[in-house]
PDB file of C-alpha atoms in Angstrom:
ATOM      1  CA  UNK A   1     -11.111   9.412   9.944  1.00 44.00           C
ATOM      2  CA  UNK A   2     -14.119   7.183  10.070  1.00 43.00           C
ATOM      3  CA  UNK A   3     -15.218   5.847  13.095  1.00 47.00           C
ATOM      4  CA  UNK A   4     -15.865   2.389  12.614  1.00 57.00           C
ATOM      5  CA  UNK A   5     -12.960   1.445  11.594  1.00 66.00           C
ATOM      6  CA  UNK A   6      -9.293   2.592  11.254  1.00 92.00           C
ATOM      7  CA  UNK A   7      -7.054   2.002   8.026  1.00 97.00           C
ATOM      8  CA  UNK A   8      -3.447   2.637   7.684  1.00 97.00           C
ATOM      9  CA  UNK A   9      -1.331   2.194   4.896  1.00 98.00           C
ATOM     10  CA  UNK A  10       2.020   2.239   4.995  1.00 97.00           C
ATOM     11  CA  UNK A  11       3.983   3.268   1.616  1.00 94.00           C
ATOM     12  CA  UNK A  12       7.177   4.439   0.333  1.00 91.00           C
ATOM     13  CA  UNK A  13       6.948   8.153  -0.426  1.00 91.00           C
ATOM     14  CA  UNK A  14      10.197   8.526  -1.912  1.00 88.00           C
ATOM     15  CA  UNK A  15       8.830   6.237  -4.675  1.00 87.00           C
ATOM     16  CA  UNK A  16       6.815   7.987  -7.317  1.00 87.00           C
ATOM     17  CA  UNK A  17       4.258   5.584  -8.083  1.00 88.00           C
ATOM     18  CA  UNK A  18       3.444   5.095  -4.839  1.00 90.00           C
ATOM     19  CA  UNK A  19       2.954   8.549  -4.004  1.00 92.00           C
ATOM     20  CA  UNK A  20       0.937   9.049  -7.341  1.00 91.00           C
ATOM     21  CA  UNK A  21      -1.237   6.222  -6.188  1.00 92.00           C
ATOM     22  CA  UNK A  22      -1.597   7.824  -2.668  1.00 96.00           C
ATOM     23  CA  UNK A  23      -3.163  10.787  -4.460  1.00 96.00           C
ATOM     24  CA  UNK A  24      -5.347   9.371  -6.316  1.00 94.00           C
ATOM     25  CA  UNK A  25      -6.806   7.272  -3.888  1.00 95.00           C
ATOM     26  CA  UNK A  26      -6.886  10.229  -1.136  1.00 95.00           C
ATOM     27  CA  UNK A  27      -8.875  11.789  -3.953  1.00 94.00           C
ATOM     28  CA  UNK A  28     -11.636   9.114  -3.895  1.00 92.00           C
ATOM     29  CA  UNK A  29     -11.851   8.763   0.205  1.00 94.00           C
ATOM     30  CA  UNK A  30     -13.952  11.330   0.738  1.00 91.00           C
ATOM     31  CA  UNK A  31     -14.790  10.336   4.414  1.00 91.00           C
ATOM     32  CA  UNK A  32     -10.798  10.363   5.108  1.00 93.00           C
ATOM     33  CA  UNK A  33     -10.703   7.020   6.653  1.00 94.00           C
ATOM     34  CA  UNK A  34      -7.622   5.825   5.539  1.00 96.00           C
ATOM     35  CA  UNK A  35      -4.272   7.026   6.843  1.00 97.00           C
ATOM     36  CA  UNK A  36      -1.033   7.225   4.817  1.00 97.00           C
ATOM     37  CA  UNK A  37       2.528   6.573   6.905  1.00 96.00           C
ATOM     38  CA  UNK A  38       6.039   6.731   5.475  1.00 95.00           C
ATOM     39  CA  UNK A  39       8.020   3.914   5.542  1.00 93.00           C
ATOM     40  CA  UNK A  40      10.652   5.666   5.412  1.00 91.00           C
ATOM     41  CA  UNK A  41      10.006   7.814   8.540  1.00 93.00           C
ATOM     42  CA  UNK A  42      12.094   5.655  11.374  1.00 90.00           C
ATOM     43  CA  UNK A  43       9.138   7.212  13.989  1.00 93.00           C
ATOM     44  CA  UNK A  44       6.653   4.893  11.887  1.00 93.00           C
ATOM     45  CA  UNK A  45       8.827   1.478  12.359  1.00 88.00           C
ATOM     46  CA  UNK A  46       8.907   2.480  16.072  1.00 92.00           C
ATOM     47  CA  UNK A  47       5.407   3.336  16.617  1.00 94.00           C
ATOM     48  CA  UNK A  48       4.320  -0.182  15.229  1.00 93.00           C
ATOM     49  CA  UNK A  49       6.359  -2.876  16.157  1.00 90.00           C
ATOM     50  CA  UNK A  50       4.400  -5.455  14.571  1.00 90.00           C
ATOM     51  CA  UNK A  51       6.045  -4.730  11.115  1.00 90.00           C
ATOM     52  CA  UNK A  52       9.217  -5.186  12.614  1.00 85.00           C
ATOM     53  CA  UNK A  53      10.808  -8.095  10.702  1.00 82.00           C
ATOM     54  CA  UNK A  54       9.090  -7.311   7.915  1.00 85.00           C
ATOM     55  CA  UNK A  55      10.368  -5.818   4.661  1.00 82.00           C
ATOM     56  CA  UNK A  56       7.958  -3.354   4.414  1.00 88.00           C
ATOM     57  CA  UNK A  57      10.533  -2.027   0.996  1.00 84.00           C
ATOM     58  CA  UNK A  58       8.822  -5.356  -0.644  1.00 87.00           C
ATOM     59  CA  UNK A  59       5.309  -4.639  -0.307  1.00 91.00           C
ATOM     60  CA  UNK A  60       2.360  -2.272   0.774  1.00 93.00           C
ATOM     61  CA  UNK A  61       1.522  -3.050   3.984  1.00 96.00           C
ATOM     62  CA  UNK A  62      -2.247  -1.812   5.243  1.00 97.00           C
ATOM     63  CA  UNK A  63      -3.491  -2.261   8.921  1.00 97.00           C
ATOM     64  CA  UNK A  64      -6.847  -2.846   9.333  1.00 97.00           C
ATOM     65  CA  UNK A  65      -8.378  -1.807  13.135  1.00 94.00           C
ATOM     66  CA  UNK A  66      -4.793  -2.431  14.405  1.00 91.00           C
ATOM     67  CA  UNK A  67      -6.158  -6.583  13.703  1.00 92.00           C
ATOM     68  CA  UNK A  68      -5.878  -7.352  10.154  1.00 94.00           C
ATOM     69  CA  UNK A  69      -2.124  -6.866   8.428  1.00 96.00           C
ATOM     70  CA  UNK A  70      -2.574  -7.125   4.646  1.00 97.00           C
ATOM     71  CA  UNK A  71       0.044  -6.775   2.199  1.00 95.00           C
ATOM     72  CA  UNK A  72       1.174  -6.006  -1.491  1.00 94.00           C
ATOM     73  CA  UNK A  73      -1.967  -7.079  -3.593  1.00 95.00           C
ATOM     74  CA  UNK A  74      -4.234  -8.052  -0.547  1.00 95.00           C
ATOM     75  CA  UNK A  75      -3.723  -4.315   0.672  1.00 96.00           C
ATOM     76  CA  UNK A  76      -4.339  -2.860  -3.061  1.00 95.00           C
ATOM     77  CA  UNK A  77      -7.679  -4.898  -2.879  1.00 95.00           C
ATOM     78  CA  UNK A  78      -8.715  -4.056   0.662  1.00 95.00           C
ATOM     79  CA  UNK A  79      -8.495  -0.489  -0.433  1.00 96.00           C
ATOM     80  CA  UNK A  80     -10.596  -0.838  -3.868  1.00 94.00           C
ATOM     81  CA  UNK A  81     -13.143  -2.503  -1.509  1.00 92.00           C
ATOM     82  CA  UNK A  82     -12.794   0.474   0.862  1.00 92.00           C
ATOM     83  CA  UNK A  83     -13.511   3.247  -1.416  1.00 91.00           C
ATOM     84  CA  UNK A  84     -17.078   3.932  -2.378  1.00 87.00           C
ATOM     85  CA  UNK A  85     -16.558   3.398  -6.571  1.00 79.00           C
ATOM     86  CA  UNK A  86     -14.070   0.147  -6.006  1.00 84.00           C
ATOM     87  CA  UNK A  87     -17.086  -1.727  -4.884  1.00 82.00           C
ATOM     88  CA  UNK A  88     -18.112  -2.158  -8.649  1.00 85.00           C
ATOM     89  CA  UNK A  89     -14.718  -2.790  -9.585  1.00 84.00           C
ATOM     90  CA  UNK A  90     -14.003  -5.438  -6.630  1.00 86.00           C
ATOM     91  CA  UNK A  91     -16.071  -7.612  -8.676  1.00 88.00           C
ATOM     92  CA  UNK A  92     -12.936  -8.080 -10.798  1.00 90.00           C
ATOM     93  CA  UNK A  93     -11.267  -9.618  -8.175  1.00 90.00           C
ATOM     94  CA  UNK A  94     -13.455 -12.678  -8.327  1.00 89.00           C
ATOM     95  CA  UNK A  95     -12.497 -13.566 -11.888  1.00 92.00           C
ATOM     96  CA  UNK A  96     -10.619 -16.968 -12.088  1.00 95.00           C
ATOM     97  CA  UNK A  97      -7.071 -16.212 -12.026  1.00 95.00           C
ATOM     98  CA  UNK A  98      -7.497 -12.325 -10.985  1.00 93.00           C
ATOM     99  CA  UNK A  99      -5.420 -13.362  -7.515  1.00 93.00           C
ATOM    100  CA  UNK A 100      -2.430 -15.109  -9.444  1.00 95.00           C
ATOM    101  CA  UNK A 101      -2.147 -11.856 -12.035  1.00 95.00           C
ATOM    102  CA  UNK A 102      -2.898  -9.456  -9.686  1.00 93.00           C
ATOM    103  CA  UNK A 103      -0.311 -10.811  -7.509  1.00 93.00           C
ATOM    104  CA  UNK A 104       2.293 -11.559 -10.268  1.00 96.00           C
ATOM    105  CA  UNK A 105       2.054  -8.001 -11.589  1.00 93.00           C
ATOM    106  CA  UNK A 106       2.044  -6.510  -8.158  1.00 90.00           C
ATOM    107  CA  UNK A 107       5.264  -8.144  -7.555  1.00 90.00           C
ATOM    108  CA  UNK A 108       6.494  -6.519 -10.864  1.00 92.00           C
ATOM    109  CA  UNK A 109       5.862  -3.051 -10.220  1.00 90.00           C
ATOM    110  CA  UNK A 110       6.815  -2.684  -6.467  1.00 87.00           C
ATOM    111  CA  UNK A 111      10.216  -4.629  -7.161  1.00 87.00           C
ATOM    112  CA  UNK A 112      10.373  -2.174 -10.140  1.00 85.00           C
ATOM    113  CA  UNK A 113       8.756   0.753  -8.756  1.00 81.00           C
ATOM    114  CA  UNK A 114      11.763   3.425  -8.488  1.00 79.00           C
ATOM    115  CA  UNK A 115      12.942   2.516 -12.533  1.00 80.00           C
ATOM    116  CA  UNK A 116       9.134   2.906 -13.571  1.00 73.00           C
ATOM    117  CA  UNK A 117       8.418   6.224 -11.516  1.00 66.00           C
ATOM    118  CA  UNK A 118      12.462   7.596 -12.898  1.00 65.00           C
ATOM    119  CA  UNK A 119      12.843   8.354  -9.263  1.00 51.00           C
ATOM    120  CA  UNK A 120      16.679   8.158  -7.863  1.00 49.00           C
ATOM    121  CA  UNK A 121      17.356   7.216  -4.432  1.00 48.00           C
ATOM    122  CA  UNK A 122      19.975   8.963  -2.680  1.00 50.00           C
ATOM    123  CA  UNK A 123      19.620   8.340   0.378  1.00 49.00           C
ATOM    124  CA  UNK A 124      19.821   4.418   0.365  1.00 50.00           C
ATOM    125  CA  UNK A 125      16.925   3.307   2.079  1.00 47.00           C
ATOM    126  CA  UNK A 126      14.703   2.871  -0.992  1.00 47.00           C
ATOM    127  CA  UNK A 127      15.997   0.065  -2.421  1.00 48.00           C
ATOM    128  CA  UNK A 128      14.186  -3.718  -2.387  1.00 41.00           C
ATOM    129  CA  UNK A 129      16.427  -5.605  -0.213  1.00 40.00           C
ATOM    130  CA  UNK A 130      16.576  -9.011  -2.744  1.00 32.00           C
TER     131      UNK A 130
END
């Protein structure tokens, strides 16, 4: 993990896409500083009680040197300015409108995210509470 600062995301790994994007991005930390926890692990709710009352099934939720809480399309662009090649594309995210689609479209696929990956959830903790 890097030193100066500590990143945890916390993501649904019984959802495909998430855990495809978990990959990929592990892939492109090389220096290991973020830190992946399950949502669905009950140890994870317990450990960090500041995500209790939050429906962490809605969004991505990343925690920043246990001070900054980001979530859904903040967290996806907190990580593409963490990684060493997202600081070209984090220029993107300074295009007129990039916040509105980015956050529109975010909505889409996490609400969506078990249909688009063909994943099944049997054990009935997967599902975005509406």
């Amino acid at each position: 993990m890097n030193h100066l600062s500590s990143i945890i995301v916390f993501y649904d790994q019984s959802c495909g896409i998430c855990r495809e994007s978990k990959r990929i991005i592990e892939k492109r930390d090389h220096t290991g500083m973020i830190t992946w926890l399950d949502i669905q692990d009950p140890d994870t709710l317990e450990k960090y009680p500041l995500l209790k009352g939050r429906n962490v099934q809605e969004a991505m939720h990343l925690l920043e040197n246990n001070t900054y809480l980001y979530t859904g399309f903040a967290a996806v662009k907190r990580i593409v300015q963490l990684l060493p090649a997202g600081k070209w594309a984090s220029l993107l995210f300074h295009l007129p409108g990039a916040d509105q689609i980015g956050e529109k479209l975010y909505r889409v696929v996490a609400r969506n995210r078990h249909t688009f990956s063909g994943a099944t959830c049997d054990s009935g903790t997967c599902g975005i509470k509406r």
